[in-house]
């Protein structure tokens, strides 16, 4: 997987899919935070929001790694978790799509 | 300061003043967080809110230390920063109030 060659077109498709998934996930965290903040009543709710935010940041930082050597794993995970569809990966070569589907199915 | 003796009445006054200041400060953080969350538009705003929350938590945890050996320092700081008034410390002995004013003025 690490040695797959990415054509310029594939790089464009990958970048777009990656950014799209990241943006969708960030938007969902933003909505969650607004909803949770509006409901804060007690100090515990404040510190729960803090933990939620730092977990989100760690998870997103860890998951969204745009190095070509790990990108198939990244896409596989996003596909498996419903953050990307196969449609959004259209334009990647068959070998890459096979890898991505294979890893996603593990 | 560490060896001051606290009478039962003084302990009551201290506890009330301490809890009052803490509650006021927490309420102000809660309002801030609600206001900031409502204005989040971009991912950067999310992570700024996260930093703000962890700084608040650290500051509050560090500042509100209810050990009698450090309480005059705690009250001095709260007085200096406007989180407590002298009125709210009424009932503490003159020696303690002198210490608290003295440290607050440093």
mmCIF file of C-alpha atoms in Angstrom:
data_model
loop_
_atom_site.group_PDB
_atom_site.id
_atom_site.type_symbol
_atom_site.label_atom_id
_atom_site.label_comp_id
_atom_site.label_asym_id
_atom_site.label_seq_id
_atom_site.Cartn_x
_atom_site.Cartn_y
_atom_site.Cartn_z
ATOM 1 C CA UNK A 1 0.000 0.000 0.000
ATOM 2 C CA UNK A 2 2.827 2.349 0.876
ATOM 3 C CA UNK A 3 4.334 2.064 -2.581
ATOM 4 C CA UNK A 4 1.261 2.809 -4.658
ATOM 5 C CA UNK A 5 1.844 5.530 -7.236
ATOM 6 C CA UNK A 6 -0.676 8.371 -7.246
ATOM 7 C CA UNK A 7 -1.349 10.057 -10.615
ATOM 8 C CA UNK A 8 -2.077 13.804 -10.657
ATOM 9 C CA UNK A 9 -5.761 13.066 -11.243
ATOM 10 C CA UNK A 10 -5.859 10.613 -8.353
ATOM 11 C CA UNK A 11 -4.193 13.178 -6.127
ATOM 12 C CA UNK A 12 -6.947 15.655 -6.975
ATOM 13 C CA UNK A 13 -9.672 13.101 -6.257
ATOM 14 C CA UNK A 14 -7.956 12.124 -3.003
ATOM 15 C CA UNK A 15 -7.549 15.708 -1.864
ATOM 16 C CA UNK A 16 -11.172 16.507 -2.571
ATOM 17 C CA UNK A 17 -12.489 13.401 -0.811
ATOM 18 C CA UNK A 18 -10.208 13.988 2.160
ATOM 19 C CA UNK A 19 -11.190 17.648 2.544
ATOM 20 C CA UNK A 20 -14.849 16.841 2.110
ATOM 21 C CA UNK A 21 -14.846 14.193 4.854
ATOM 22 C CA UNK A 22 -12.866 16.429 7.184
ATOM 23 C CA UNK A 23 -15.192 19.354 6.595
ATOM 24 C CA UNK A 24 -18.278 17.201 7.187
ATOM 25 C CA UNK A 25 -16.827 15.839 10.398
ATOM 26 C CA UNK A 26 -15.806 19.277 11.658
ATOM 27 C CA UNK A 27 -19.258 20.655 10.871
ATOM 28 C CA UNK A 28 -20.795 17.878 12.881
ATOM 29 C CA UNK A 29 -18.512 18.638 15.858
ATOM 30 C CA UNK A 30 -19.376 22.344 15.555
ATOM 31 C CA UNK A 31 -23.113 21.563 15.699
ATOM 32 C CA UNK A 32 -22.599 19.245 18.652
ATOM 33 C CA UNK A 33 -20.590 21.849 20.561
ATOM 34 C CA UNK A 34 -23.204 24.554 19.966
ATOM 35 C CA UNK A 35 -25.948 22.216 21.140
ATOM 36 C CA UNK A 36 -24.011 21.084 24.222
ATOM 37 C CA UNK A 37 -22.923 24.618 25.146
ATOM 38 C CA UNK A 38 -26.471 25.925 24.938
ATOM 39 C CA UNK A 39 -27.520 23.263 27.470
ATOM 40 C CA UNK A 40 -24.737 23.903 30.024
ATOM 41 C CA UNK A 41 -26.179 24.468 33.471
ATOM 42 C CA UNK A 42 -23.599 23.216 35.939
ATOM 43 C CA UNK A 43 -19.798 23.286 36.172
ATOM 44 C CA UNK A 44 -19.691 19.536 35.409
ATOM 45 C CA UNK A 45 -21.274 20.288 32.027
ATOM 46 C CA UNK A 46 -18.441 22.743 31.316
ATOM 47 C CA UNK A 47 -15.734 20.176 31.998
ATOM 48 C CA UNK A 48 -17.613 17.527 30.030
ATOM 49 C CA UNK A 49 -17.582 19.901 27.071
ATOM 50 C CA UNK A 50 -13.860 20.393 27.560
ATOM 51 C CA UNK A 51 -13.216 16.617 27.505
ATOM 52 C CA UNK A 52 -15.451 16.194 24.491
ATOM 53 C CA UNK A 53 -13.544 18.896 22.605
ATOM 54 C CA UNK A 54 -10.124 17.497 23.409
ATOM 55 C CA UNK A 55 -11.176 13.982 22.441
ATOM 56 C CA UNK A 56 -12.551 15.290 19.153
ATOM 57 C CA UNK A 57 -9.381 17.176 18.442
ATOM 58 C CA UNK A 58 -7.193 14.152 19.192
ATOM 59 C CA UNK A 59 -9.374 11.830 17.143
ATOM 60 C CA UNK A 60 -9.509 14.175 14.142
ATOM 61 C CA UNK A 61 -5.790 14.952 14.298
ATOM 62 C CA UNK A 62 -4.990 11.250 14.401
ATOM 63 C CA UNK A 63 -7.416 10.220 11.707
ATOM 64 C CA UNK A 64 -6.841 12.843 9.030
ATOM 65 C CA UNK A 65 -3.296 12.107 7.917
ATOM 66 C CA UNK A 66 -2.694 13.136 4.310
ATOM 67 C CA UNK A 67 0.444 11.171 3.527
ATOM 68 C CA UNK A 68 0.084 9.050 0.393
ATOM 69 C CA UNK A 69 1.713 6.141 2.214
ATOM 70 C CA UNK A 70 -1.201 5.922 4.672
ATOM 71 C CA UNK A 71 -4.015 7.436 2.605
ATOM 72 C CA UNK A 72 -5.620 4.082 1.655
ATOM 73 C CA UNK A 73 -5.899 3.275 5.372
ATOM 74 C CA UNK A 74 -7.320 6.721 6.056
ATOM 75 C CA UNK A 75 -9.914 6.355 3.287
ATOM 76 C CA UNK A 76 -10.755 2.809 4.402
ATOM 77 C CA UNK A 77 -11.539 4.038 7.883
ATOM 78 C CA UNK A 78 -13.590 6.991 6.624
ATOM 79 C CA UNK A 79 -15.515 4.658 4.320
ATOM 80 C CA UNK A 80 -16.159 2.152 7.084
ATOM 81 C CA UNK A 81 -17.343 4.869 9.480
ATOM 82 C CA UNK A 82 -19.618 6.474 6.909
ATOM 83 C CA UNK A 83 -17.635 9.687 6.537
ATOM 84 C CA UNK A 84 -17.006 8.945 2.845
ATOM 85 C CA UNK A 85 -18.876 7.063 0.139
ATOM 86 C CA UNK A 86 -17.388 4.988 -2.667
ATOM 87 C CA UNK A 87 -18.883 7.542 -5.026
ATOM 88 C CA UNK A 88 -16.660 10.213 -3.484
ATOM 89 C CA UNK A 89 -13.588 8.101 -4.194
ATOM 90 C CA UNK A 90 -14.468 7.631 -7.864
ATOM 91 C CA UNK A 91 -11.467 8.480 -10.010
ATOM 92 C CA UNK A 92 -8.968 6.504 -7.955
ATOM 93 C CA UNK A 93 -7.395 3.542 -9.759
ATOM 94 C CA UNK A 94 -8.861 0.051 -9.358
ATOM 95 C CA UNK A 95 -5.901 -1.207 -7.382
ATOM 96 C CA UNK A 96 -6.291 1.559 -4.806
ATOM 97 C CA UNK A 97 -10.031 1.054 -4.565
ATOM 98 C CA UNK A 98 -9.462 -2.676 -4.012
ATOM 99 C CA UNK A 99 -7.033 -1.914 -1.202
ATOM 100 C CA UNK A 100 -9.381 0.602 0.366
ATOM 101 C CA UNK A 101 -12.379 -1.739 0.205
ATOM 102 C CA UNK A 102 -10.275 -4.590 1.509
ATOM 103 C CA UNK A 103 -9.011 -2.648 4.511
ATOM 104 C CA UNK A 104 -12.478 -1.204 5.181
ATOM 105 C CA UNK A 105 -13.894 -4.733 5.332
ATOM 106 C CA UNK A 106 -11.402 -5.941 7.947
ATOM 107 C CA UNK B 1 -0.331 32.824 58.075
ATOM 108 C CA UNK B 2 -0.220 29.042 58.039
ATOM 109 C CA UNK B 3 -0.687 28.844 61.794
ATOM 110 C CA UNK B 4 -3.741 31.067 62.145
ATOM 111 C CA UNK B 5 -6.526 29.423 64.126
ATOM 112 C CA UNK B 6 -9.963 29.446 62.504
ATOM 113 C CA UNK B 7 -12.975 29.540 64.818
ATOM 114 C CA UNK B 8 -16.136 27.668 63.807
ATOM 115 C CA UNK B 9 -17.786 30.991 62.881
ATOM 116 C CA UNK B 10 -14.818 32.019 60.790
ATOM 117 C CA UNK B 11 -14.878 28.677 59.025
ATOM 118 C CA UNK B 12 -18.517 29.291 58.106
ATOM 119 C CA UNK B 13 -17.762 32.782 56.815
ATOM 120 C CA UNK B 14 -14.768 31.468 54.874
ATOM 121 C CA UNK B 15 -16.696 28.608 53.321
ATOM 122 C CA UNK B 16 -19.511 30.905 52.243
ATOM 123 C CA UNK B 17 -17.168 33.506 50.740
ATOM 124 C CA UNK B 18 -15.136 30.821 48.973
ATOM 125 C CA UNK B 19 -18.178 29.089 47.481
ATOM 126 C CA UNK B 20 -19.708 32.393 46.463
ATOM 127 C CA UNK B 21 -16.603 33.529 44.583
ATOM 128 C CA UNK B 22 -16.207 30.142 42.924
ATOM 129 C CA UNK B 23 -19.833 30.079 41.854
ATOM 130 C CA UNK B 24 -19.628 33.611 40.442
ATOM 131 C CA UNK B 25 -16.508 32.749 38.516
ATOM 132 C CA UNK B 26 -17.970 29.516 37.155
ATOM 133 C CA UNK B 27 -21.128 31.323 36.103
ATOM 134 C CA UNK B 28 -19.051 33.829 34.229
ATOM 135 C CA UNK B 29 -17.147 31.045 32.421
ATOM 136 C CA UNK B 30 -20.452 29.353 31.573
ATOM 137 C CA UNK B 31 -21.791 32.569 30.023
ATOM 138 C CA UNK B 32 -18.558 33.076 28.094
ATOM 139 C CA UNK B 33 -18.607 29.542 26.746
ATOM 140 C CA UNK B 34 -22.229 29.834 25.626
ATOM 141 C CA UNK B 35 -21.451 33.110 23.892
ATOM 142 C CA UNK B 36 -18.295 31.772 22.217
ATOM 143 C CA UNK B 37 -19.932 28.514 21.148
ATOM 144 C CA UNK B 38 -22.852 30.330 19.565
ATOM 145 C CA UNK B 39 -20.379 32.302 17.426
ATOM 146 C CA UNK B 40 -18.283 29.328 16.220
ATOM 147 C CA UNK B 41 -17.999 29.321 12.464
ATOM 148 C CA UNK B 42 -14.669 27.734 11.642
ATOM 149 C CA UNK B 43 -12.613 24.829 13.035
ATOM 150 C CA UNK B 44 -10.132 27.336 14.524
ATOM 151 C CA UNK B 45 -12.950 28.708 16.679
ATOM 152 C CA UNK B 46 -13.567 25.184 18.009
ATOM 153 C CA UNK B 47 -9.953 24.707 19.069
ATOM 154 C CA UNK B 48 -9.836 28.190 20.559
ATOM 155 C CA UNK B 49 -12.822 27.251 22.695
ATOM 156 C CA UNK B 50 -11.017 24.079 23.735
ATOM 157 C CA UNK B 51 -7.913 26.054 24.833
ATOM 158 C CA UNK B 52 -10.065 28.590 26.630
ATOM 159 C CA UNK B 53 -11.847 25.836 28.553
ATOM 160 C CA UNK B 54 -8.669 24.056 29.582
ATOM 161 C CA UNK B 55 -7.051 27.297 30.695
ATOM 162 C CA UNK B 56 -10.137 28.155 32.747
ATOM 163 C CA UNK B 57 -10.146 24.744 34.339
ATOM 164 C CA UNK B 58 -6.464 24.935 35.218
ATOM 165 C CA UNK B 59 -6.768 28.455 36.568
ATOM 166 C CA UNK B 60 -9.833 27.678 38.668
ATOM 167 C CA UNK B 61 -8.372 24.401 39.972
ATOM 168 C CA UNK B 62 -5.184 26.201 40.958
ATOM 169 C CA UNK B 63 -6.855 29.211 42.508
ATOM 170 C CA UNK B 64 -9.620 27.666 44.600
ATOM 171 C CA UNK B 65 -7.684 25.768 47.245
ATOM 172 C CA UNK B 66 -9.643 25.433 50.471
ATOM 173 C CA UNK B 67 -6.874 24.550 52.904
ATOM 174 C CA UNK B 68 -6.818 26.846 55.946
ATOM 175 C CA UNK B 69 -3.042 27.138 55.612
ATOM 176 C CA UNK B 70 -3.379 28.899 52.247
ATOM 177 C CA UNK B 71 -6.852 30.431 52.553
ATOM 178 C CA UNK B 72 -5.632 33.965 53.373
ATOM 179 C CA UNK B 73 -3.610 33.927 50.140
ATOM 180 C CA UNK B 74 -6.607 32.576 48.239
ATOM 181 C CA UNK B 75 -8.880 35.317 49.644
ATOM 182 C CA UNK B 76 -6.251 37.985 49.004
ATOM 183 C CA UNK B 77 -6.089 37.035 45.356
ATOM 184 C CA UNK B 78 -9.880 36.890 45.001
ATOM 185 C CA UNK B 79 -10.155 40.292 46.669
ATOM 186 C CA UNK B 80 -7.475 41.809 44.451
ATOM 187 C CA UNK B 81 -9.082 40.404 41.289
ATOM 188 C CA UNK B 82 -12.544 41.598 42.250
ATOM 189 C CA UNK B 83 -14.040 38.147 42.814
ATOM 190 C CA UNK B 84 -14.715 38.932 46.475
ATOM 191 C CA UNK B 85 -15.472 42.089 48.441
ATOM 192 C CA UNK B 86 -14.335 42.927 51.971
ATOM 193 C CA UNK B 87 -18.004 42.862 52.887
ATOM 194 C CA UNK B 88 -18.162 39.185 51.940
ATOM 195 C CA UNK B 89 -15.275 38.435 54.316
ATOM 196 C CA UNK B 90 -16.961 40.173 57.261
ATOM 197 C CA UNK B 91 -16.892 37.868 60.274
ATOM 198 C CA UNK B 92 -13.262 36.882 59.918
ATOM 199 C CA UNK B 93 -11.004 38.013 62.763
ATOM 200 C CA UNK B 94 -9.036 41.267 62.505
ATOM 201 C CA UNK B 95 -5.710 39.482 62.285
ATOM 202 C CA UNK B 96 -6.860 37.444 59.292
ATOM 203 C CA UNK B 97 -8.349 40.463 57.566
ATOM 204 C CA UNK B 98 -5.069 42.332 58.068
ATOM 205 C CA UNK B 99 -3.168 39.465 56.480
ATOM 206 C CA UNK B 100 -5.604 39.245 53.590
ATOM 207 C CA UNK B 101 -5.515 43.004 52.895
ATOM 208 C CA UNK B 102 -1.750 43.003 53.228
ATOM 209 C CA UNK B 103 -1.240 40.192 50.737
ATOM 210 C CA UNK B 104 -3.858 41.680 48.375
ATOM 211 C CA UNK B 105 -1.940 44.946 48.336
ATOM 212 C CA UNK B 106 1.367 43.337 47.337
#
